[in-house]
Short mmCIF file of C-alpha atoms in Angstrom, two decimals:
data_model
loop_
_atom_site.label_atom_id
_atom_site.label_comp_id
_atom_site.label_asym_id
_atom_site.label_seq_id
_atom_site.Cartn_x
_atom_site.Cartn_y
_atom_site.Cartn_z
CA UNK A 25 0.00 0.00 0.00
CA UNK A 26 0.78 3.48 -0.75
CA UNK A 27 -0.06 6.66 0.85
CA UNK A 28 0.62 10.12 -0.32
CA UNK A 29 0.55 13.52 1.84
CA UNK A 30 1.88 17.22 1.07
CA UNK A 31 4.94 16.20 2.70
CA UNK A 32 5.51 12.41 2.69
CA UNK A 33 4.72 8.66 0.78
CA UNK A 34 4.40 5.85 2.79
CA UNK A 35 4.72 2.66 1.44
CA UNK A 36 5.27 -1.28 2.23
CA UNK A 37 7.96 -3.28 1.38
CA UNK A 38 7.59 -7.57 1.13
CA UNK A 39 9.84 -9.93 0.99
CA UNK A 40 9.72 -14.25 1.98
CA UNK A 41 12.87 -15.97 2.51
CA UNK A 42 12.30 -19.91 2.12
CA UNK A 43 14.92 -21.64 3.81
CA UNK A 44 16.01 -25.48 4.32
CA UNK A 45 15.50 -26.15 8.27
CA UNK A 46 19.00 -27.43 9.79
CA UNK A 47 17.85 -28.32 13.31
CA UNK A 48 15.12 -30.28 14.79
CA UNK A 49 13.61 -31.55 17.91
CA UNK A 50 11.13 -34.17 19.33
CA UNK A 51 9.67 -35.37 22.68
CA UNK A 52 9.57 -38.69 23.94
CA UNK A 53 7.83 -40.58 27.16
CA UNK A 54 9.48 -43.27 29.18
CA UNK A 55 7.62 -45.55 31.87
CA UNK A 56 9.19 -47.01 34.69
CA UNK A 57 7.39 -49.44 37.52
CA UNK A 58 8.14 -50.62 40.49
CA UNK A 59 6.44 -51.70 44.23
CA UNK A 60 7.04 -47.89 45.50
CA UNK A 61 7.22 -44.49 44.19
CA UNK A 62 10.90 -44.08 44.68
CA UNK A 63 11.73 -47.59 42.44
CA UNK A 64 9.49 -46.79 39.80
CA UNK A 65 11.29 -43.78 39.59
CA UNK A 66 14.80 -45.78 39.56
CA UNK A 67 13.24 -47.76 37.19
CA UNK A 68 11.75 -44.89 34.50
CA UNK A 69 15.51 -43.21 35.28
CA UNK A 70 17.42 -46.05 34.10
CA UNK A 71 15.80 -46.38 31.04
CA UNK A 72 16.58 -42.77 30.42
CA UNK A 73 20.03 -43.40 30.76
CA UNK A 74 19.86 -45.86 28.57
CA UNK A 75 18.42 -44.37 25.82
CA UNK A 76 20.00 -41.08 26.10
CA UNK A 77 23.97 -43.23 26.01
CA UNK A 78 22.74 -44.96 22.55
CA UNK A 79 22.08 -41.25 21.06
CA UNK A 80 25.24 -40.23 22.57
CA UNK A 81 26.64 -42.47 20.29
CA UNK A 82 24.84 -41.50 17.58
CA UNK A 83 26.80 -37.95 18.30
CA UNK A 84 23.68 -36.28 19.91
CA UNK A 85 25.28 -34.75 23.32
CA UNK A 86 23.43 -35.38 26.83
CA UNK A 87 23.17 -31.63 27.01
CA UNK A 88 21.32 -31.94 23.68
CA UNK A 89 18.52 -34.31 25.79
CA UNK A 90 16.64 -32.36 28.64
CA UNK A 91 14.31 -34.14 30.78
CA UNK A 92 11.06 -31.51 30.97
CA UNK A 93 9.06 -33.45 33.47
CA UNK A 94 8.83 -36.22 35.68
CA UNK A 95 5.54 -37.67 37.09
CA UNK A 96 5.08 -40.55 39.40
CA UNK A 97 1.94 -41.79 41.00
CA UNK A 98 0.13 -45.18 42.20
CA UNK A 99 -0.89 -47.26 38.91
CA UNK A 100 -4.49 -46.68 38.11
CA UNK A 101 -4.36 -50.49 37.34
CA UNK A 102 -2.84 -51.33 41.00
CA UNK A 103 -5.95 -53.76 41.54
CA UNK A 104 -4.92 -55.70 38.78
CA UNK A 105 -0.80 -55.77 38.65
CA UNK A 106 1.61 -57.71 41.31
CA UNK A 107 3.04 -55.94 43.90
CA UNK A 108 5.70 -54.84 41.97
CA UNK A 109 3.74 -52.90 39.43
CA UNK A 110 1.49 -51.20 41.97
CA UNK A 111 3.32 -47.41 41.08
CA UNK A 112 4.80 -45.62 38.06
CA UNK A 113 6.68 -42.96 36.94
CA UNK A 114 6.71 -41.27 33.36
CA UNK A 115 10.23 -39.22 32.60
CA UNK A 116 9.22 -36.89 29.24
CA UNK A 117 12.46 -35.92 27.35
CA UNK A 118 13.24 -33.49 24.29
CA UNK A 119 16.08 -34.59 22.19
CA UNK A 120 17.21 -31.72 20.05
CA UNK A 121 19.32 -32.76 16.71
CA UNK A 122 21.42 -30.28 15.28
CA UNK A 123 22.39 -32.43 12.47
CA UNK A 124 19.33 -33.72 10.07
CA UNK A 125 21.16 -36.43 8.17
CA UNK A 126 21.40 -38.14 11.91
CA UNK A 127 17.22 -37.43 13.19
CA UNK A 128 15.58 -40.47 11.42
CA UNK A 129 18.23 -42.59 13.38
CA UNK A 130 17.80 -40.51 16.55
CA UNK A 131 14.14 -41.41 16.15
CA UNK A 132 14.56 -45.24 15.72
CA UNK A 133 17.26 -45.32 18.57
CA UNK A 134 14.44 -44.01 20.91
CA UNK A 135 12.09 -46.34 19.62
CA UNK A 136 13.65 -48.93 20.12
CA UNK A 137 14.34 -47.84 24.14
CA UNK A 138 10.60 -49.30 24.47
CA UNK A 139 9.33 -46.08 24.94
CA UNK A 140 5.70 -45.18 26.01
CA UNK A 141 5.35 -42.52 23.94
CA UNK A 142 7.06 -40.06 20.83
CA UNK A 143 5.60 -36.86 19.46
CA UNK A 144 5.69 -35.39 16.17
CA UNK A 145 9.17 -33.40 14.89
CA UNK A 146 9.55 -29.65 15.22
CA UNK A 147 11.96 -27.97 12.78
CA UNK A 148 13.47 -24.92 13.33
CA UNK A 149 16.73 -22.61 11.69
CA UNK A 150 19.90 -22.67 14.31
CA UNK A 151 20.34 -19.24 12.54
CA UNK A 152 16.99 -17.40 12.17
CA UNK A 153 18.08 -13.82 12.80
CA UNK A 154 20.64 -14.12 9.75
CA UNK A 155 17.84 -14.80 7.86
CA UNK A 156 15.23 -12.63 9.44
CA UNK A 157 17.79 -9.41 8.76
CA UNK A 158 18.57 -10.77 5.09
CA UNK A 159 14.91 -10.88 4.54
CA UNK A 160 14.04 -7.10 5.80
CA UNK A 161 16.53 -6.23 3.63
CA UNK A 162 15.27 -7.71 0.56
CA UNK A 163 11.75 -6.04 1.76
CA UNK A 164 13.43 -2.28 1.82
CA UNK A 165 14.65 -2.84 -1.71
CA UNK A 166 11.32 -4.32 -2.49
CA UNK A 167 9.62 -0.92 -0.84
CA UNK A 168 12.34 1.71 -2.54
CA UNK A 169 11.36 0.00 -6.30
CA UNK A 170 7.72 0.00 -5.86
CA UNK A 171 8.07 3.87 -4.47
CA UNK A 172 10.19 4.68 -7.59
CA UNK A 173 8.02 3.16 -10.16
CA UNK A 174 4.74 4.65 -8.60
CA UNK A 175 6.34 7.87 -8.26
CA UNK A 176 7.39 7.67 -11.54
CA UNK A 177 3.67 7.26 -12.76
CA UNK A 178 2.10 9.62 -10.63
CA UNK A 179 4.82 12.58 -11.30
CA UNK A 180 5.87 12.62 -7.82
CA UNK A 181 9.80 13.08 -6.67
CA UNK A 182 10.63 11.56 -4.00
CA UNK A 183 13.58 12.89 -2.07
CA UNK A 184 15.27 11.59 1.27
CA UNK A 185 13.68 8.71 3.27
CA UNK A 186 12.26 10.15 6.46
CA UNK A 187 11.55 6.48 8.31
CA UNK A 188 12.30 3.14 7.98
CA UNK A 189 9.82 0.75 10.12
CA UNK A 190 10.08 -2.81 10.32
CA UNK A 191 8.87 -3.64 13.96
CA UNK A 192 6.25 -6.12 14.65
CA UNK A 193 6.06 -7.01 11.29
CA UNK A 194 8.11 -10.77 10.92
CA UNK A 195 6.52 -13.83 10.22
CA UNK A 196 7.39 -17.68 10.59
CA UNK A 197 5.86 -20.38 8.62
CA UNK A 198 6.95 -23.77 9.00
CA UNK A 199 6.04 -26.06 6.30
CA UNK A 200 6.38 -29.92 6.40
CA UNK A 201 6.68 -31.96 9.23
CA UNK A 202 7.72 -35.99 10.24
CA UNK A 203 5.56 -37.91 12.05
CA UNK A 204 7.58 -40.75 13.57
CA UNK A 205 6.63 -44.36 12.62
CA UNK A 206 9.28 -46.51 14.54
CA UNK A 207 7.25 -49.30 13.27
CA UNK A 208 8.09 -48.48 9.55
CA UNK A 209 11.25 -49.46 7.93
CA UNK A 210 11.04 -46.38 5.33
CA UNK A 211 9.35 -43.29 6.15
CA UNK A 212 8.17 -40.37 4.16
CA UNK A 213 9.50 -37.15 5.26
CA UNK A 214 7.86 -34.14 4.19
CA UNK A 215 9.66 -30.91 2.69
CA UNK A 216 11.26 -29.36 5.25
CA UNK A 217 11.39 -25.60 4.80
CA UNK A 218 11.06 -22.30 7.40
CA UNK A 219 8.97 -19.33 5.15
CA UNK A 220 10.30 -16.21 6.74
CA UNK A 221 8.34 -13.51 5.65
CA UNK A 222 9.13 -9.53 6.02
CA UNK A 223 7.14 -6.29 5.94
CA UNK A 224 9.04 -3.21 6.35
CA UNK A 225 7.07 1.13 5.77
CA UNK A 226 9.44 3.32 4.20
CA UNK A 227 8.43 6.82 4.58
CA UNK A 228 9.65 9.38 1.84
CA UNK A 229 10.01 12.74 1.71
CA UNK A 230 8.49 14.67 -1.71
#
């Protein structure tokens, strides 16, 4: 959009930056039993460990796994287990993989840690502000050619720019997705791509 005054033009600039993701993270649930609080506990921690050494050697550091919550209660099923059943405890992990050629085999490698549950995968860009700024860029060059070639058409001259604002104006799309199927020996993984989008008002003086 354009705007004209005695003194000033406003006008937008646009600009969308599609870019390969190069990170990615998931969540993961782990149950552990036992015939008290404190053992199922033990028992949901060991299988952690577990887990979290395979993807260690995978090259995914520990500091790279984060354990978000841990909940442990009496099993609703307590009736119907032995004694050493009667409690539980459920450890929920993220695993974030900075390296995508390595995440379907981070995936699997949790799977197979008979887990009790695995969410979908988040992408994301390790470098997003490089990005966002290259993007607002591209949208003030965008702006300064649509202001010259309207000008140009409606007689105006446009002289030094007065304001440049580009707050409050970014926006993240994330497009394609993988849903894990540990179950599946191929899986389909969708396109991968962030959509960084830019709108940045130029105000001209004329």
């Amino acid at each position: 959009a354009v705007r004209f005054t005695a003194a000033f033009a406003a006008l937008d600039g646009h600009a969308e930056l599609v870019v390969p993701a190069n990170e990615a993270s998931f969540e993961f649930q782990i149950k552990g039993s036992g015939p008290s609080l404190r053992l199922a506990t033990v028992d949901a921690t060991k299988r952690l460990d577990a887990i979290v050494k395979r993807l260690n050697v995978l090259g995914i550091p520990s500091a790279r796994i984060q354990v978000s919550s841990l909940n442990s209660s009496e099993s609703l099923e307590k009736a119907f287990l032995s004694s050493k059943e009667d409690f539980q405890a459920i450890v929920m992990a993220t695993v974030h993989v900075d390296s995508l050629p390595i995440l379907s085999e981070a995936i699997y490698t949790v799977a197979e840690g008979h887990i009790h549950s695995m969410g979908s995968v988040d992408y994301s860009l390790r470098d997003y502000s490089t990005y966002e700024d290259r993007a607002k860029i591209q949208a003030i060059a965008n702006a300064k050619q649509l202001a010259s070639r309207i000008a140009l058409e409606c007689g105006v001259t446009l002289k030094t720019i007065l304001n440049v604002d580009a707050s409050n104006t970014a926006g993240l799309h994330i497009r394609g997705g993988l849903m894990p199927v540990p179950d599946q020996d191929v899986q389909i993984i969708n396109e991968r791509v962030i959509h960084i989008s830019e709108t940045v008002r130029i105000v001209f003086g004329i």
